[in-house]
Coordinates of C-alpha atoms and ligand atoms in Angstrom, one line a residue:
M1406 CA -178.3 57.2 -88.7
T1407 CA -175.8 59.6 -87.8
A1408 CA -173.9 58.7 -91.0
V1409 CA -176.9 59.7 -93.0
T1410 CA -177.3 63.0 -91.2
A1411 CA -173.7 64.0 -91.7
A1412 CA -173.8 62.9 -95.2
T1413 CA -176.9 64.9 -96.0
M1414 CA -175.4 68.0 -94.7
F1415 CA -172.4 67.6 -96.7
D1416 CA -172.5 69.4 -100.0
T1417 CA -169.9 68.7 -102.6
T1418 CA -171.5 70.1 -105.7
R1419 CA -168.6 72.6 -106.6
S1420 CA -165.8 69.9 -105.8
Q1421 CA -167.6 67.5 -108.2
A1422 CA -168.2 70.1 -111.0
L1423 CA -164.5 70.9 -110.8
M1424 CA -163.3 67.4 -110.8
A1425 CA -165.5 66.6 -113.8
R1426 CA -163.7 69.3 -115.7
A1427 CA -160.4 68.2 -114.4
R1428 CA -160.7 64.7 -115.4
D1429 CA -160.7 65.9 -119.0
R1430 CA -157.6 67.9 -118.5
F1431 CA -155.3 65.7 -116.3
P1432 CA -155.0 61.9 -116.1
G1433 CA -157.7 61.0 -113.3
G1434 CA -158.3 64.8 -112.9
V1435 CA -155.1 65.0 -110.7
N1436 CA -151.5 65.9 -110.8
S1437 CA -150.4 63.1 -108.5
P1438 CA -152.3 59.7 -108.5
V1439 CA -153.0 59.3 -104.6
R1440 CA -155.1 62.6 -104.8
A1441 CA -157.6 60.7 -107.0
F1442 CA -159.0 58.8 -103.9
G1443 CA -158.4 55.5 -105.7
G1444 CA -157.4 53.9 -102.5
V1445 CA -161.0 54.7 -100.8
G1446 CA -163.3 55.3 -103.7
G1447 CA -165.6 58.3 -104.2
E1448 CA -164.8 61.7 -105.4
P1449 CA -161.8 63.7 -104.1
F1450 CA -162.6 67.3 -103.0
V1451 CA -161.2 70.4 -104.2
V1452 CA -159.5 72.5 -101.6
A1453 CA -159.9 76.3 -101.4
R1454 CA -157.6 77.3 -98.4
G1455 CA -155.9 76.2 -95.3
A1456 CA -155.1 77.8 -91.9
G1457 CA -153.5 76.1 -89.0
S1458 CA -154.9 72.7 -88.4
R1459 CA -157.8 73.2 -90.9
I1460 CA -158.6 73.1 -94.6
W1461 CA -161.7 74.2 -96.3
D1462 CA -163.0 72.7 -99.5
V1463 CA -164.6 74.8 -102.3
D1464 CA -168.0 73.9 -101.1
G1465 CA -167.1 75.3 -97.6
N1466 CA -166.7 72.2 -95.7
E1467 CA -164.2 72.2 -93.0
Y1468 CA -161.8 69.6 -92.1
I1469 CA -159.2 69.0 -89.5
D1470 CA -156.2 67.8 -91.6
Y1471 CA -154.0 65.1 -90.9
V1472 CA -152.5 64.6 -94.3
L1473 CA -150.7 68.1 -94.3
S1474 CA -149.8 67.9 -97.9
W1475 CA -148.5 64.5 -97.4
G1476 CA -146.1 65.5 -94.6
P1477 CA -144.4 68.9 -95.4
L1478 CA -146.6 71.1 -93.2
V1479 CA -145.2 70.4 -89.7
L1480 CA -146.3 74.0 -88.6
G1481 CA -149.8 73.5 -90.2
H1482 CA -151.3 75.5 -92.9
A1483 CA -150.3 79.0 -93.9
P1484 CA -148.1 79.7 -90.9
P1485 CA -147.6 83.3 -90.5
A1486 CA -143.6 83.0 -90.1
V1487 CA -143.3 81.1 -93.4
L1488 CA -145.6 83.4 -95.4
E1489 CA -143.8 86.4 -94.1
A1490 CA -140.3 84.8 -95.0
V1491 CA -141.4 83.9 -98.5
Q1492 CA -142.9 87.3 -99.2
R1493 CA -139.9 89.1 -97.9
V1494 CA -137.5 87.1 -100.0
M1495 CA -139.8 87.2 -103.1
Q1496 CA -139.5 91.0 -103.2
N1497 CA -135.9 90.5 -104.3
G1498 CA -136.7 88.1 -107.2
T1499 CA -137.9 84.6 -107.5
S1500 CA -135.0 82.8 -109.1
F1501 CA -131.6 83.5 -110.2
G1502 CA -129.5 80.4 -111.2
I1503 CA -126.8 81.9 -109.2
P1504 CA -125.9 81.0 -105.7
T1505 CA -127.7 82.9 -102.9
G1506 CA -126.8 83.0 -99.3
L1507 CA -130.0 81.3 -98.3
E1508 CA -128.9 77.9 -99.6
L1509 CA -126.0 78.0 -97.3
E1510 CA -128.3 79.0 -94.3
L1511 CA -130.7 76.0 -94.8
A1512 CA -127.9 73.8 -95.3
D1513 CA -126.2 75.0 -92.1
V1514 CA -129.4 74.3 -90.2
I1515 CA -129.9 70.9 -91.7
A1516 CA -126.1 69.9 -90.9
E1517 CA -126.6 71.2 -87.4
R1518 CA -129.4 68.7 -86.7
M1519 CA -128.0 65.9 -88.9
P1520 CA -124.3 66.3 -88.7
H1521 CA -123.8 63.3 -91.0
L1522 CA -125.0 65.4 -93.8
E1523 CA -121.4 67.0 -94.0
M1524 CA -121.9 68.1 -97.7
M1525 CA -125.3 68.1 -99.6
R1526 CA -127.0 69.0 -102.9
F1527 CA -130.4 70.8 -102.9
V1528 CA -132.9 69.6 -105.6
S1529 CA -136.7 70.2 -106.1
S1530 CA -138.3 66.9 -105.1
G1531 CA -138.0 63.8 -103.2
T1532 CA -137.9 61.9 -106.5
E1533 CA -134.8 63.8 -107.5
A1534 CA -133.2 63.4 -104.3
A1535 CA -133.6 59.6 -104.3
M1536 CA -132.7 59.2 -107.9
S1537 CA -129.6 61.2 -107.4
V1538 CA -128.5 59.3 -104.4
A1539 CA -128.9 56.0 -106.3
R1540 CA -126.7 57.4 -109.1
L1541 CA -124.2 58.6 -106.8
A1542 CA -124.1 55.3 -104.8
R1543 CA -123.7 53.3 -108.1
A1544 CA -120.8 55.6 -109.0
I1545 CA -119.0 55.4 -105.6
T1546 CA -119.2 51.7 -105.4
G1547 CA -118.9 50.9 -109.1
R1548 CA -121.9 48.5 -108.8
D1549 CA -125.2 48.4 -110.5
H1550 CA -127.7 46.6 -108.0
L1551 CA -129.9 48.4 -105.5
L1552 CA -131.8 46.6 -102.8
K1553 CA -135.0 48.2 -101.5
F1554 CA -137.9 47.0 -99.4
E1555 CA -141.4 46.0 -100.3
G1556 CA -143.7 48.8 -99.6
C1557 CA -141.0 51.6 -99.5
Y1558 CA -141.5 54.4 -101.8
H1559 CA -138.6 56.4 -103.0
G1560 CA -140.1 58.6 -105.7
H1561 CA -141.1 57.6 -109.3
A1562 CA -137.6 57.3 -110.8
D1563 CA -137.3 54.3 -113.1
S1564 CA -135.1 52.4 -110.7
F1565 CA -137.5 52.6 -107.8
L1566 CA -140.9 51.6 -109.4
V1567 CA -140.5 48.2 -108.0
K1568 CA -142.9 47.0 -105.2
A1569 CA -143.2 50.6 -104.2
G1570 CA -146.0 50.8 -101.7
S1571 CA -149.2 52.8 -101.3
G1572 CA -149.7 54.9 -104.7
V1573 CA -148.6 52.1 -106.8
A1574 CA -150.2 49.3 -104.6
T1575 CA -153.4 50.9 -104.4
L1576 CA -153.5 51.1 -108.2
G1577 CA -152.5 47.5 -108.4
L1578 CA -149.4 48.1 -110.4
P1579 CA -146.5 46.1 -109.0
N1580 CA -144.2 47.8 -111.5
S1581 CA -144.9 50.6 -114.1
P1582 CA -145.1 49.9 -117.9
G1583 CA -142.2 52.4 -119.5
V1584 CA -139.7 51.0 -117.0
P1585 CA -137.2 49.1 -119.0
S1586 CA -137.0 45.6 -117.5
A1587 CA -133.2 45.8 -118.0
L1588 CA -133.1 48.6 -115.3
A1589 CA -135.8 47.2 -113.2
E1590 CA -134.0 44.0 -113.0
L1591 CA -131.1 45.8 -111.1
T1592 CA -133.5 46.7 -108.2
L1593 CA -133.9 44.0 -105.8
T1594 CA -136.5 43.8 -103.1
C1595 CA -137.1 41.8 -100.1
A1596 CA -139.5 42.2 -97.3
Y1597 CA -138.9 45.0 -94.7
N1598 CA -137.6 43.7 -91.4
D1599 CA -136.3 40.6 -92.9
L1600 CA -132.7 40.8 -92.2
E1601 CA -132.0 37.1 -93.1
A1602 CA -133.2 37.8 -96.6
V1603 CA -131.1 41.0 -96.8
E1604 CA -128.1 39.1 -95.7
K1605 CA -128.5 36.4 -98.5
I1606 CA -129.1 38.9 -101.2
A1607 CA -126.2 41.2 -100.1
R1608 CA -123.7 38.1 -99.9
S1609 CA -124.7 36.9 -103.4
V1610 CA -125.1 40.2 -105.3
P1611 CA -122.7 43.1 -105.2
L1612 CA -125.0 45.7 -104.0
A1613 CA -124.4 49.7 -104.6
A1614 CA -126.8 50.6 -101.8
I1615 CA -129.4 49.3 -99.4
L1616 CA -132.1 52.0 -99.3
L1617 CA -135.0 52.2 -97.0
E1618 CA -137.5 54.5 -95.3
P1619 CA -136.2 54.1 -91.6
I1620 CA -139.8 54.1 -90.6
V1621 CA -142.1 53.2 -93.6
G1622 CA -144.8 55.7 -94.3
N1623 CA -145.7 54.7 -98.0
G1624 CA -146.8 51.2 -97.1
G1625 CA -148.8 52.4 -94.1
Y1626 CA -146.9 53.2 -90.8
I1627 CA -144.4 50.4 -90.3
E1628 CA -141.6 50.6 -87.7
P1629 CA -138.4 48.7 -88.0
V1630 CA -137.9 45.8 -85.4
P1631 CA -135.3 46.2 -82.9
G1632 CA -132.0 45.3 -84.6
F1633 CA -133.0 45.7 -88.0
I1634 CA -131.5 49.0 -88.9
E1635 CA -128.3 48.2 -86.9
G1636 CA -128.2 44.8 -88.9
L1637 CA -128.3 46.7 -92.3
R1638 CA -125.6 48.8 -91.2
R1639 CA -123.4 45.7 -90.3
I1640 CA -124.4 44.0 -93.6
A1641 CA -123.6 47.0 -95.7
D1642 CA -120.2 47.3 -94.0
E1643 CA -119.4 43.8 -94.4
T1644 CA -120.5 43.6 -98.1
G1645 CA -119.3 47.0 -99.4
A1646 CA -122.7 48.5 -99.9
L1647 CA -123.8 51.9 -98.9
L1648 CA -126.6 52.4 -96.5
V1649 CA -129.0 55.0 -97.6
F1650 CA -131.7 56.5 -95.4
D1651 CA -134.6 57.8 -97.5
E1652 CA -135.8 60.4 -94.9
V1653 CA -137.9 62.4 -97.3
M1654 CA -140.9 61.7 -95.1
T1655 CA -139.3 60.8 -91.8
G1656 CA -136.8 63.7 -91.6
F1657 CA -137.6 66.3 -88.9
R1658 CA -140.7 64.2 -88.2
I1659 CA -139.7 61.0 -86.3
A1660 CA -137.1 62.7 -84.1
F1661 CA -135.7 66.2 -83.9
G1662 CA -132.5 64.8 -85.6
G1663 CA -134.2 62.3 -87.7
A1664 CA -133.6 58.5 -88.1
R1665 CA -129.9 58.7 -86.9
E1666 CA -131.1 60.3 -83.5
R1667 CA -133.9 57.7 -83.2
F1668 CA -131.9 54.7 -84.1
G1669 CA -128.4 55.6 -83.3
V1670 CA -127.2 54.3 -86.8
T1671 CA -125.5 56.4 -89.2
P1672 CA -126.2 56.1 -93.0
D1673 CA -123.6 56.8 -95.7
L1674 CA -126.0 58.9 -97.7
T1675 CA -129.4 60.5 -96.8
A1676 CA -132.3 61.9 -98.9
L1677 CA -134.6 64.6 -97.3
G1678 CA -137.5 66.5 -98.6
K1679 CA -141.0 67.5 -97.5
V1680 CA -140.6 69.3 -94.2
I1681 CA -137.4 70.8 -95.3
G1682 CA -139.3 72.9 -97.6
G1683 CA -142.2 73.8 -95.3
G1684 CA -144.7 73.3 -98.4
L1685 CA -142.4 74.6 -100.9
P1686 CA -140.6 72.4 -103.5
V1687 CA -137.2 71.4 -101.7
A1688 CA -135.4 68.3 -101.3
V1689 CA -131.7 67.4 -100.5
Y1690 CA -129.4 64.8 -100.6
G1691 CA -126.1 64.5 -98.7
G1692 CA -123.6 62.6 -96.6
K1693 CA -119.9 62.3 -96.0
R1694 CA -117.9 64.9 -97.8
E1695 CA -115.8 62.2 -99.5
Y1696 CA -119.0 60.8 -101.1
M1697 CA -120.6 64.1 -102.0
S1698 CA -117.3 65.4 -103.5
R1699 CA -118.0 62.9 -106.4
V1700 CA -121.0 65.1 -107.6
A1701 CA -120.5 67.5 -110.3
P1702 CA -118.6 69.9 -110.6
T1703 CA -116.0 68.7 -108.0
G1704 CA -116.6 65.2 -109.2
P1705 CA -117.9 63.3 -112.4
V1706 CA -121.3 62.3 -111.2
Y1707 CA -123.7 64.6 -113.0
Q1708 CA -126.7 66.1 -111.4
A1709 CA -128.2 69.7 -112.0
G1710 CA -131.3 71.8 -111.6
T1711 CA -132.5 75.1 -112.9
L1712 CA -134.6 75.8 -109.8
S1713 CA -132.3 73.8 -107.3
G1714 CA -131.8 76.0 -104.1
N1715 CA -134.7 78.3 -105.2
P1716 CA -134.7 81.3 -102.9
L1717 CA -138.5 81.0 -102.1
A1718 CA -138.2 77.5 -101.3
M1719 CA -135.0 78.0 -99.1
A1720 CA -136.9 80.8 -97.3
G1721 CA -139.9 78.6 -96.6
G1722 CA -137.7 75.8 -95.3
L1723 CA -135.5 78.1 -93.1
A1724 CA -138.6 79.7 -91.5
T1725 CA -140.1 76.3 -90.8
L1726 CA -137.0 74.8 -89.4
A1727 CA -136.4 77.8 -87.3
A1728 CA -140.0 77.4 -85.8
L1729 CA -139.5 73.7 -85.4
T1730 CA -137.4 73.9 -82.1
R1731 CA -136.8 70.8 -80.0
E1732 CA -139.4 71.9 -77.6
V1733 CA -141.9 72.3 -80.5
H1734 CA -141.0 69.0 -82.0
D1735 CA -141.6 67.6 -78.5
S1736 CA -145.0 69.1 -78.0
I1737 CA -146.2 67.8 -81.4
T1738 CA -145.0 64.4 -80.4
A1739 CA -147.0 64.6 -77.2
R1740 CA -150.1 65.6 -79.2
T1741 CA -149.6 62.8 -81.7
A1742 CA -149.2 60.3 -78.7
R1743 CA -152.5 61.6 -77.4
L1744 CA -154.2 61.0 -80.7
V1745 CA -152.8 57.6 -81.2
H1746 CA -153.7 56.6 -77.6
G1747 CA -157.2 57.9 -78.0
M1748 CA -157.7 56.1 -81.3
R1749 CA -156.7 52.8 -79.6
T1750 CA -159.2 53.4 -76.7
M1751 CA -161.9 54.2 -79.2
A1752 CA -161.3 50.9 -81.3
A1753 CA -161.2 48.8 -78.1
R1754 CA -164.6 50.4 -77.1
H1755 CA -165.9 49.4 -80.4
G1756 CA -164.2 45.9 -80.2
V1757 CA -162.4 46.3 -83.5
P1758 CA -159.1 44.9 -84.5
F1759 CA -156.8 47.8 -84.4
N1760 CA -153.3 48.9 -83.9
A1761 CA -151.8 52.3 -84.1
S1762 CA -148.4 54.0 -83.3
H1763 CA -146.2 56.8 -83.9
S1764 CA -142.8 58.1 -83.8
G1765 CA -142.6 61.8 -83.3
S1766 CA -145.3 63.5 -85.4
M1767 CA -145.7 60.8 -87.8
W1768 CA -148.3 58.0 -87.0
G1769 CA -150.5 55.4 -88.5
F1770 CA -153.0 52.8 -87.8
F1771 CA -154.3 49.5 -89.2
F1772 CA -157.5 47.6 -88.8
R1773 CA -155.8 44.5 -87.6
E1774 CA -155.0 42.9 -84.2
Q1775 CA -151.3 42.3 -84.5
T1776 CA -148.5 44.9 -85.2
V1777 CA -147.6 45.3 -88.8
T1778 CA -144.0 44.7 -89.6
N1779 CA -144.0 44.4 -93.4
F1780 CA -146.0 45.4 -96.3
D1781 CA -147.6 41.9 -96.9
E1782 CA -149.0 42.1 -93.3
A1783 CA -150.2 45.6 -94.0
K1784 CA -152.2 44.2 -96.9
T1785 CA -153.9 41.8 -94.5
S1786 CA -155.7 44.6 -92.5
D1787 CA -159.1 45.4 -93.0
T1788 CA -159.0 47.9 -95.9
E1789 CA -162.9 47.8 -96.6
L1790 CA -163.4 48.9 -93.0
F1791 CA -160.8 51.5 -93.6
K1792 CA -162.6 52.8 -96.6
R1793 CA -165.8 53.2 -94.7
F1794 CA -164.1 54.8 -91.7
F1795 CA -162.3 57.3 -94.1
H1796 CA -165.6 58.4 -95.6
A1797 CA -167.5 58.6 -92.3
A1798 CA -164.5 60.7 -90.9
R1799 CA -164.5 62.9 -93.9
V1800 CA -168.1 63.9 -93.8
R1801 CA -167.6 64.7 -90.0
G1802 CA -164.8 67.0 -90.8
V1803 CA -161.7 65.0 -90.3
Y1804 CA -159.5 64.4 -93.3
L1805 CA -157.3 61.2 -92.9
A1806 CA -154.9 60.0 -95.8
P1807 CA -157.2 58.4 -98.5
S1808 CA -155.4 55.0 -98.4
A1809 CA -155.1 52.3 -95.7
F1810 CA -151.3 52.4 -96.8
E1811 CA -150.3 55.9 -95.9
A1812 CA -148.9 57.5 -92.7
G1813 CA -150.7 60.4 -90.9
F1814 CA -149.1 63.5 -89.5
M1815 CA -149.5 66.0 -86.9
S1816 CA -148.6 69.8 -86.9
S1817 CA -147.8 72.4 -84.2
A1818 CA -151.1 74.1 -85.2
H1819 CA -153.1 71.1 -84.0
S1820 CA -154.3 72.1 -80.5
E1821 CA -155.4 69.9 -77.6
A1822 CA -158.9 70.9 -78.4
D1823 CA -158.3 69.8 -82.1
I1824 CA -157.3 66.4 -80.8
D1825 CA -160.4 66.1 -78.5
L1826 CA -162.7 67.2 -81.4
T1827 CA -160.9 64.7 -83.7
L1828 CA -161.3 61.8 -81.3
S1829 CA -165.1 62.4 -80.7
K1830 CA -165.8 62.7 -84.5
L1831 CA -163.6 59.6 -85.1
D1832 CA -165.4 57.7 -82.5
D1833 CA -168.8 58.5 -84.2
A1834 CA -167.4 57.7 -87.6
L1835 CA -166.1 54.3 -86.5
G1836 CA -169.6 53.5 -85.1
A1837 CA -171.0 54.6 -88.5
A1838 CA -168.3 52.6 -90.4
L1839 CA -169.2 49.3 -88.4
S1840 CA -173.0 49.7 -88.7
G1841 CA -172.4 50.2 -92.3
A1842 CA -170.7 46.8 -92.4
K1843 CA -173.7 45.2 -90.7
G1844 CA -176.3 46.8 -93.1
Ligands
PLP201 C1 -142.7 61.6 -100.8 C2 -141.6 60.7 -100.8 C3 -140.6 60.7 -101.9 C4 -140.9 61.4 -103.3 O1 -140.9 63.0 -102.9 P1 -141.6 63.7 -103.9 O2 -141.3 65.1 -103.4 O3 -143.0 63.4 -104.0 O4 -140.9 63.4 -105.2 C5 -139.4 59.8 -101.8 N1 -139.3 59.1 -100.7 C6 -140.0 59.0 -99.6 C7 -139.7 58.3 -98.5 C8 -141.3 59.9 -99.8 O5 -142.2 59.8 -98.8

């Protein structure tokens, strides 16, 4: 009966009214599909504001937020250092279309922590970064085919809307209409962690690049098995393909220095986004100087952007990375570990098939007994239980990603007390979700 009580106290009148109007103005009422709650059903809420670990919707409901704008907000909502930096820079103008010193400052910080990005180019979204990296890899190798993994998402550029995980899977669209088949055919896919399949493809088709999320977040949280990433490096080297890490989500999350530090494997090219803008629109792609020199104007590979390297976005990124010291990263990691451990204990107490894991401040769980190693396995988890759990958590004030196939995040603003409160609310939510199943 706790579910009924929590739900009754939970007023969503204003959110519903706004969403009703929004559906008339935007497809699905949203400006990015996952926001429509297609993966869990029910009505999305409209947010009013955020502070630290919390967000408040327009009806005044408070949530401890584990989505954090889908990853960027590693310091939590509205961190004073970021607000102050953006406001200070903004006084001098919002955009110039001329180099500013800020771009160089942010690039230096990134290169210091990820030295394999010897040279880079800022863009405004992860989609742009992944799309540009694919173009560059094709230009460098003189090859057309790309290999990606089922369940990995690399933004919505035409070449990548093939078996692209959460948003696409939740909608049941394996591919998108509007992508020319002639182009989609150049994107080959195989199961994550299936090195044998990669080897077979790479030896029969000349690949420009093998691209992956070094830890998958967009098909639910899925880790590479030991040897997988090392194997990809070897196969890429042996077949002349480039190895590309799409670290738009994992960058400055799974380890202080990203996937290279975590796995000891250096990619040829890397895409970053999300955290490096601290909630402002920034992404970047980069790698070896010899490769990046092929980008215009030094080289012939064209790529440009009116707002690329935008000073407000650079200021947001700089303030975020300055605050995200190794010590801070480690403490967010420790809190993530405590949440994940607590959730395992909770599930065991309720006798539910469950597994959860994390790397740094990125985490995830599935209602399934065995560890998930690829997207097909992820799809065998209990998504109906997930949906009930999501809603039960939400009415109790914990906002989890609204899809069984998304990762969760942690921020430096989430306190020990927040974790304790979250665990007690989630325990209650799981009880309600399970009793819902019986009824
Ligand atoms: C979010 C994401 C993208 C796309 O970034 P946008 O800024 O949403 O365009 C690309 N790759 C990965 C791994 C992502 O998580």
